[in-house]
PDB file of C-alpha atoms in Angstrom:
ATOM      1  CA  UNK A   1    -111.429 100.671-103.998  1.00 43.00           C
ATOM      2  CA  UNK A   2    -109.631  99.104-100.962  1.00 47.00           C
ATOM      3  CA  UNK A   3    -111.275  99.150 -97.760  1.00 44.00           C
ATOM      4  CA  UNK A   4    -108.662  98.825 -94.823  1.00 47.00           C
ATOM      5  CA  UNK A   5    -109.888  95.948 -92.691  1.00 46.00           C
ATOM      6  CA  UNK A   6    -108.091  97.119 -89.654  1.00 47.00           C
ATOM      7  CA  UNK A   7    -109.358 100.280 -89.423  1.00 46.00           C
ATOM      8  CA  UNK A   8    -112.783  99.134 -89.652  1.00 51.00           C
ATOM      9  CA  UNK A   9    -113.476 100.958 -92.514  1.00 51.00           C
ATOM     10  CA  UNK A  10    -112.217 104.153 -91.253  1.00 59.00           C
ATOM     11  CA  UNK A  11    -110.427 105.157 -94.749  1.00 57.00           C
ATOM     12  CA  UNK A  12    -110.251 104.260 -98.317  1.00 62.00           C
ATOM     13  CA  UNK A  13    -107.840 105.106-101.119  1.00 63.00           C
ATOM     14  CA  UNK A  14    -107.716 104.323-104.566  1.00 64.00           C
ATOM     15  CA  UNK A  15    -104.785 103.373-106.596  1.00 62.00           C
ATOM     16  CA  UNK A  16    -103.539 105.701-109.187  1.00 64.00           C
ATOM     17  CA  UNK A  17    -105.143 104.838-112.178  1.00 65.00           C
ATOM     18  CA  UNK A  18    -104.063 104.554-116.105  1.00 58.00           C
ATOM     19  CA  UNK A  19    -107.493 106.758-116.935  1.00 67.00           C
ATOM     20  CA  UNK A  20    -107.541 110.162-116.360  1.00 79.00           C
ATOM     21  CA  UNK A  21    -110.451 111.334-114.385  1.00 89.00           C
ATOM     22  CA  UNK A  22    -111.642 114.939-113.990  1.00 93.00           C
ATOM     23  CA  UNK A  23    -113.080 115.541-110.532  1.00 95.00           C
ATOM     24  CA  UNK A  24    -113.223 119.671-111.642  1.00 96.00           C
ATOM     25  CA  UNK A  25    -114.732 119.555-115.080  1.00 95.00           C
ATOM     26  CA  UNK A  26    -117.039 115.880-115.249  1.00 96.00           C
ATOM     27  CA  UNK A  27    -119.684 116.462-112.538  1.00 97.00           C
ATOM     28  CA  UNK A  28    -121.313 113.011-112.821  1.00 97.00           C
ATOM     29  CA  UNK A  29    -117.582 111.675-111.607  1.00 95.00           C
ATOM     30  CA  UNK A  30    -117.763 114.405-109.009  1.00 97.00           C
ATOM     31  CA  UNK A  31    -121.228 113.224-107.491  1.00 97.00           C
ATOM     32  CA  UNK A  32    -120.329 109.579-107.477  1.00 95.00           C
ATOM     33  CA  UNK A  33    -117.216 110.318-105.453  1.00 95.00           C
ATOM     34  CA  UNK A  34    -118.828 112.922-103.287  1.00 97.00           C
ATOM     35  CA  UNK A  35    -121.479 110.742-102.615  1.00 96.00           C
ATOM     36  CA  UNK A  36    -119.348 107.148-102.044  1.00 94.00           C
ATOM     37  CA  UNK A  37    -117.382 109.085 -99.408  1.00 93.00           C
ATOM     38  CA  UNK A  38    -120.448 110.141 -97.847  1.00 94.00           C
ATOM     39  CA  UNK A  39    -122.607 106.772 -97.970  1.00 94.00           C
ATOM     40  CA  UNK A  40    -119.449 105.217 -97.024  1.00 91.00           C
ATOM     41  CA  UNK A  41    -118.896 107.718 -94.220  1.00 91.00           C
ATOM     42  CA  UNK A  42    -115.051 107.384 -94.978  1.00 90.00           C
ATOM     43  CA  UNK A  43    -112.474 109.710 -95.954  1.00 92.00           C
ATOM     44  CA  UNK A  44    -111.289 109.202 -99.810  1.00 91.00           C
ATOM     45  CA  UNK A  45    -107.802 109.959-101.251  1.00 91.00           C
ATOM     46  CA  UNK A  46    -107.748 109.130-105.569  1.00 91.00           C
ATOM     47  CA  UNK A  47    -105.874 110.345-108.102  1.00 91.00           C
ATOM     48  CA  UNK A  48    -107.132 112.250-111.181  1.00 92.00           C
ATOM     49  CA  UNK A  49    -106.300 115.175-113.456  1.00 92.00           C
ATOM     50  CA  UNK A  50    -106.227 118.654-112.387  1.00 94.00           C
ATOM     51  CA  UNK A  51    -105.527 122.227-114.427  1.00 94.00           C
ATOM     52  CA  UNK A  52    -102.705 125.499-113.371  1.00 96.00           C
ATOM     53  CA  UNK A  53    -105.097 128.454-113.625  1.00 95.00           C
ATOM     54  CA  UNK A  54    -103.763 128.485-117.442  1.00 95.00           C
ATOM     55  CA  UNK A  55    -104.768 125.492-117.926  1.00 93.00           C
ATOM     56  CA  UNK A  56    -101.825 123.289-117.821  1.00 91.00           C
ATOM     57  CA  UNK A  57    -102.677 119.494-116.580  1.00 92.00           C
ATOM     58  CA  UNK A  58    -101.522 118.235-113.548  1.00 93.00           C
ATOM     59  CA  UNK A  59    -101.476 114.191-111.942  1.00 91.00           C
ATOM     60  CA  UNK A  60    -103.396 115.415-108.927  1.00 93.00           C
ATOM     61  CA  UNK A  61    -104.470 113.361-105.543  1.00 93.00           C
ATOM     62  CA  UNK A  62    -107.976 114.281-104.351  1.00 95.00           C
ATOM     63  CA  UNK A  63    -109.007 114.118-100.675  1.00 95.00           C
ATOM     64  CA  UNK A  64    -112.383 113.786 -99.846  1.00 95.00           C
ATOM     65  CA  UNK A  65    -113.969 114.150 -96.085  1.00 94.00           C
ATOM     66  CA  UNK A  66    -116.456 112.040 -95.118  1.00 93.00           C
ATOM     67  CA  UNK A  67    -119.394 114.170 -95.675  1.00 94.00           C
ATOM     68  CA  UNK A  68    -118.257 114.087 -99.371  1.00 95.00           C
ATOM     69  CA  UNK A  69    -116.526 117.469 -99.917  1.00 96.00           C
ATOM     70  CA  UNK A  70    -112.999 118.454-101.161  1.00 97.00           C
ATOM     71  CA  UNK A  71    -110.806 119.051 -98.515  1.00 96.00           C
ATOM     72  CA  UNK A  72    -107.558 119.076-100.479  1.00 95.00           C
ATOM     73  CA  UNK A  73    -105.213 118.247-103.263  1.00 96.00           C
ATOM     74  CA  UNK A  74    -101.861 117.496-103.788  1.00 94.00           C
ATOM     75  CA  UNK A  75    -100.628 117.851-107.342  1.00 94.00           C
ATOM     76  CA  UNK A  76     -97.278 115.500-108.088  1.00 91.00           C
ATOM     77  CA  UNK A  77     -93.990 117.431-108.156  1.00 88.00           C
ATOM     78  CA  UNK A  78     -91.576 115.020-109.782  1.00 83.00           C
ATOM     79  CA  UNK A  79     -93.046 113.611-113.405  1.00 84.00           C
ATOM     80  CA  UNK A  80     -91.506 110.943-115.334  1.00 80.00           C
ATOM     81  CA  UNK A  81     -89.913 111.896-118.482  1.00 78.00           C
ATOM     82  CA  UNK A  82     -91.750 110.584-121.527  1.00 72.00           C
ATOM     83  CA  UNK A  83     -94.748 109.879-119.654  1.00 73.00           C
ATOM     84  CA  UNK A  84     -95.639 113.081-117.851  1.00 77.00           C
ATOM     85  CA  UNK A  85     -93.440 115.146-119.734  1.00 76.00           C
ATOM     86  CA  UNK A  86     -91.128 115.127-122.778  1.00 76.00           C
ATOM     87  CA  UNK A  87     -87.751 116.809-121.736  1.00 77.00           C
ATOM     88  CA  UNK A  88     -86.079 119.030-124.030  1.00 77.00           C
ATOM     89  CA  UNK A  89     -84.584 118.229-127.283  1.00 77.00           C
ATOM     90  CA  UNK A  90     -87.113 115.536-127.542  1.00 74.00           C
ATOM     91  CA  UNK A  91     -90.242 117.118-128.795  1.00 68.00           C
ATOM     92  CA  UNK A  92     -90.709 115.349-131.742  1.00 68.00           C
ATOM     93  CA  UNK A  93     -91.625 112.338-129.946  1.00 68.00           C
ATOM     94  CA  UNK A  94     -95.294 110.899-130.479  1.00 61.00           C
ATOM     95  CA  UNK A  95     -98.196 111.238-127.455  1.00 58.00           C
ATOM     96  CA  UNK A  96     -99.627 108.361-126.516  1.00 52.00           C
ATOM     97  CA  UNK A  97    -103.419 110.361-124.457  1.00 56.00           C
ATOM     98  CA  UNK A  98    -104.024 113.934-124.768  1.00 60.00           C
ATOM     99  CA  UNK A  99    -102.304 115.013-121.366  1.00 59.00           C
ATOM    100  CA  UNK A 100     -98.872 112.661-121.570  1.00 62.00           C
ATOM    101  CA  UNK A 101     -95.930 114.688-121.984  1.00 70.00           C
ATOM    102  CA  UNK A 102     -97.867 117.990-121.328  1.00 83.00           C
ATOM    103  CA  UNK A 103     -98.356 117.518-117.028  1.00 88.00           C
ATOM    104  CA  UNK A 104     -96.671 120.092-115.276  1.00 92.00           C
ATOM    105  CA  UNK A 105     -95.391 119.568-111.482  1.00 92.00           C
ATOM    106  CA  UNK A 106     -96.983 120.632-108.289  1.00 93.00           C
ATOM    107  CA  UNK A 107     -95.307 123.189-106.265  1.00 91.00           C
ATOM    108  CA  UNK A 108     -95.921 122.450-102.808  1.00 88.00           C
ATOM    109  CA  UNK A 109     -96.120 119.726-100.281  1.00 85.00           C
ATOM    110  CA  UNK A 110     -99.441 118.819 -98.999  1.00 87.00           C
ATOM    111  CA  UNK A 111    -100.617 117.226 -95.587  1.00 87.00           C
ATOM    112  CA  UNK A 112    -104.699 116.006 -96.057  1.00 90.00           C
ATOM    113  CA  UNK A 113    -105.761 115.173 -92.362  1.00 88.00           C
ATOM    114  CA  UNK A 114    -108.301 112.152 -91.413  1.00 87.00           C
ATOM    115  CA  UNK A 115    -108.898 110.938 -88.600  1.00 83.00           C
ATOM    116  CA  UNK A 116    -106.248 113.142 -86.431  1.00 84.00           C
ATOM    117  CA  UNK A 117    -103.380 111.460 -88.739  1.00 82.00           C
ATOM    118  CA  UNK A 118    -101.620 113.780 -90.786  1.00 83.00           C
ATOM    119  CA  UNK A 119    -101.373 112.042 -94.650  1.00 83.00           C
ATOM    120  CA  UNK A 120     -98.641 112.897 -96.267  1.00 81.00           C
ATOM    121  CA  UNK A 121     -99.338 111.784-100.397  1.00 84.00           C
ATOM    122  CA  UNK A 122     -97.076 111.242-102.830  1.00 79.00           C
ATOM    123  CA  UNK A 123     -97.767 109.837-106.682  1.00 80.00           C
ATOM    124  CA  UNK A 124     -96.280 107.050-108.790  1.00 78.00           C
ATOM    125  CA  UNK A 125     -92.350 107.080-108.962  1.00 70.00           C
ATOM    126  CA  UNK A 126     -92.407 109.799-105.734  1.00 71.00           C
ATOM    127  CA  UNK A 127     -92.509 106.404-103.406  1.00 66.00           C
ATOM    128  CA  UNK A 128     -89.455 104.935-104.496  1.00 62.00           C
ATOM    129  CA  UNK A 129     -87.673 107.802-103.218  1.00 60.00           C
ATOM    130  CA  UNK A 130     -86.242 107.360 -99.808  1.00 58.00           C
ATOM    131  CA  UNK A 131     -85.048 110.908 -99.910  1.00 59.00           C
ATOM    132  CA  UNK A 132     -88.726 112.120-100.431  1.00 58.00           C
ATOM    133  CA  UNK A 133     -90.592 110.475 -98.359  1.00 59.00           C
ATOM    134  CA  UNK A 134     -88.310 110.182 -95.039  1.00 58.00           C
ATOM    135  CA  UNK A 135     -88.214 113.990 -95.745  1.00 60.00           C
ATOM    136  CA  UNK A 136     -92.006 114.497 -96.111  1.00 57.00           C
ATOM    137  CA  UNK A 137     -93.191 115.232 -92.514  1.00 57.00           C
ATOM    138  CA  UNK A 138     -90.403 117.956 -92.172  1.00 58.00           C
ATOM    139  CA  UNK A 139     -91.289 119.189 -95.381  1.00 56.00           C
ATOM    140  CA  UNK A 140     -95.462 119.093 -95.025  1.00 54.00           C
ATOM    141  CA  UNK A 141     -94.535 120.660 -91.199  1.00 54.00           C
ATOM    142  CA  UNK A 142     -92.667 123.748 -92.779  1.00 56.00           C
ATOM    143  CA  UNK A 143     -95.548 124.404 -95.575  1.00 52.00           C
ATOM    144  CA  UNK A 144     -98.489 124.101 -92.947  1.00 50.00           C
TER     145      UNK A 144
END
């Protein structure tokens, strides 16, 4: 975790990480990140796996509150081929953890709010994209 000096603390995120972590299904993960947002008294965006309603995996951002409950997710829209999905006519290549190739995208632009700042988050290879991100607060404006 990285606290943010000059906000005294006031927020922490966590870097998108090469494990997958359930924050649904593995309730010991769930209480240690409910609880460091809470003993921290900070707000806590991190990345982990989520599931469609049949099941399908997702690369998901979590937002915690600072009382330690969910307040939100944001599931990534635009996966990487090979790693987050395997595009057609290429099937028949090897997976290298149980999810790669299967995620799915998000369908809808999320705003988590902390602190009276709207957060607009995006995942992995979504950053690069000027497009994407100069576009986000229109975008996260028209969904609220």
């Amino acid at each position: 975790m990285r606290w943010t000096r000059a906000s005294r603390r006031r927020n922490c995120s966590v870097a998108e990480a090469p494990a997958p972590f359930y924050y649904y299904e593995d309730a010991q993960f769930r209480d240690q990140m409910n609880t460091t947002a809470r003993l921290a008294g900070v707000p806590i965006i991190f990345g982990g796996v989520a599931r469609t309603p049949e099941g399908r995996p997702l690369n998901s951002a979590f937002f915690l509150t600072t009382d330690g409950h969910l307040a939100g997710r944001y599931d990534k829209r635009f996966l990487v081929p090979f790693g987050e999905f395997v595009p057609p006519l290429f099937e028949w290549v090897n997976k290298v953890s149980q999810e790669a190739g299967d995620f799915v995208p998000g369908t809808r632009v999320v705003t988590f709010i902390a602190g009276g700042h709207a957060i607009g988050p995006f995942i992995c290879y979504e950053a690069p994209s000027r497009t994407w991100c100069a576009r986000w607060p229109a975008r996260a404006l028209k969904s609220s």
